[in-house]
Phi, psi and omega in degrees: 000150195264096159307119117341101201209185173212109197275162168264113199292158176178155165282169175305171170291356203285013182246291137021288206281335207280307194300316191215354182058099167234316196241175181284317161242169178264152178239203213264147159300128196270155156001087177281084179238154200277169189192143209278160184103224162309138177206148186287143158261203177273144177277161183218161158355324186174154196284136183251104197309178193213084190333126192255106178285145190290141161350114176320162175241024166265165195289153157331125172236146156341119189297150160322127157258142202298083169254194191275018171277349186289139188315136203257329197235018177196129140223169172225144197266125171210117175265124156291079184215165157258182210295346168318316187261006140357083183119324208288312173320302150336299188300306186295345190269327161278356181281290197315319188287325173298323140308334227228286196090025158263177139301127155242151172243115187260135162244125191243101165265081166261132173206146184299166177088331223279180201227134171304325157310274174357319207271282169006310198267330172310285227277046198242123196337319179259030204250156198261356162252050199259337194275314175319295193282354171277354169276304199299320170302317165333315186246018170316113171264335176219116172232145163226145191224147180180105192244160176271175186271011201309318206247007188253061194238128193252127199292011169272327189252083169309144167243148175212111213264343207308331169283351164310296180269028173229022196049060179223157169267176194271138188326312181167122164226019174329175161285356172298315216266033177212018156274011136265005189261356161261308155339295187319315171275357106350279204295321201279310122053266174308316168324309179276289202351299205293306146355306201252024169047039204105301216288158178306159168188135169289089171256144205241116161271166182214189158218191189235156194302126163271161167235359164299348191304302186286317150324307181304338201276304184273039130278351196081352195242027155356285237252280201280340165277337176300319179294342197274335193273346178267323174293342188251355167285341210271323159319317184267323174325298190286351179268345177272322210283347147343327192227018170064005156338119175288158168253134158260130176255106173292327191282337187284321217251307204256051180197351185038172207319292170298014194019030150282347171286173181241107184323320194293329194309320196289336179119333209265006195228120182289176183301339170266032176071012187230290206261174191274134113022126160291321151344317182267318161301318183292335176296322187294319177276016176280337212280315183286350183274331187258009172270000000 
């Protein structure tokens, strides 16, 4: 089937790893096709923060639910990521036609780097790309989502993941210093609830994958890097079960219950050491089709 789609242009995770350190080197730039929304710059040298408007204050509401009201002869997909979710759309839009027996049109804003701040900020009424992307969630029957804490830093509780990647243990990523990174994710949360009005809709949160396990091992810095990656998986939960969201934990799957395994050993980490497989994609989207 001619999937209707918007593919994701991006920088490597290496603006991920420099930024927020999450993964190790940089790779080669994937498919660059233009796509309405969130759009990559050039990588540059080091991150230029991005004023973070504060967290919504409205209450917790229930997620919209997923009944037989949902559209029987199209649906549309729109995956929210930095580049850990690379691939993932393709996989989840043929999963969903294949279970469902719809049609999907995937619109993918995955772009390396991104940030819940960033998203944040698209969807702020005055902003010049917002509408592109509050059109595309408006008309969403399914988003999965998952942005990083790069920009979601509240300067009494710094979070600083960087000795994870200097063989050091890290300045401090405790869970306090990832309750604005959860606020944040709160905030975007509420937004789509609000976009889409009500009307049914599948919402899937996720968190990301360490690929990292074996550095960590032979640095000594195990233990203490483990806590940073448990603490911001532990951050994007509470900001989707805020909204009755199911969580998919990748880092729980492909790293198992202690996270001690190693993705790459499974297959599920391409040769440049960072990003997922389609192996690894297909496995997320069967573990969310099965949610």
């Amino acid at each position: 089937m001619n999937r209707p789609r918007s593919a994701h242009p991006g920088w490597s995770l290496s603006v991920y790893i420099l930024c927020l350190a999450l993964l190790l080197a940089a790779c080669s730039q994937e498919v660059a096709v233009t796509q309405p929304g969130i759009t990559a710059s050039p990588p540059a040298a080091g991150p230029t923060p991005t004023p973070i408007p504060p967290p919504s204050t409205a209450a917790p509401t229930p997620a919209v639910s997923e009944s037989s009201q949902m559209p029987q002869a199209e649906w549309h997909l729109v995956v929210v990521g930095d580049s850990s979710l690379w691939g993932l759309g393709e996989a989840f839009a043929s999963q969903i036609e294949g279970d469902i027996g719809v049609e999907v049109t995937l619109t993918d804003y995955t772009v390396g780097g991104l940030s819940a701040g960033r998203v944040l900020e698209e969807l702020q009424p005055e902003t010049r790309l917002a509408k592109a992307l509050a059109d595309s969630l408006r008309e969403a029957d399914v988003v999965v989502m998952f942005v990083n804490p790069l920009e979601s830093v509240d300067p009494a509780k710094p979070l600083n993941l960087s000795g994870c990647f200097a063989s050091q243990p890290p300045a401090s990523c405790a869970a306090e210093t990832f309750e604005q990174y959860s606020a944040d994710m709160k905030a975007i949360w509420a937004r789509i609830l609000e976009l889409r009005g009500g009307q049914p809709t599948i919402l899937r949160a996720t968190d990301i994958y360490n690929p990292l396990v074996s550095p960590w091992n032979e640095g000594g810095i195990f233990e203490a890097c483990t806590e940073c990656w448990e603490s911001l998986s532990h951050a994007a939960r509470l900001a989707a079960e805020a909204y009755n969201i199911p969580f998919l934990s990748r880092y729980d799957a492909f790293n198992g219950m202690n996270h001690e395994e190693d993705p790459r050993e499974k297959g599920y980490i391409r040769s440049d050491g960072e990003h997922p497989t389609e192996l690894a994609s297909q496995v997320t989207a069967e573990m969310l089709s099965r949610m």
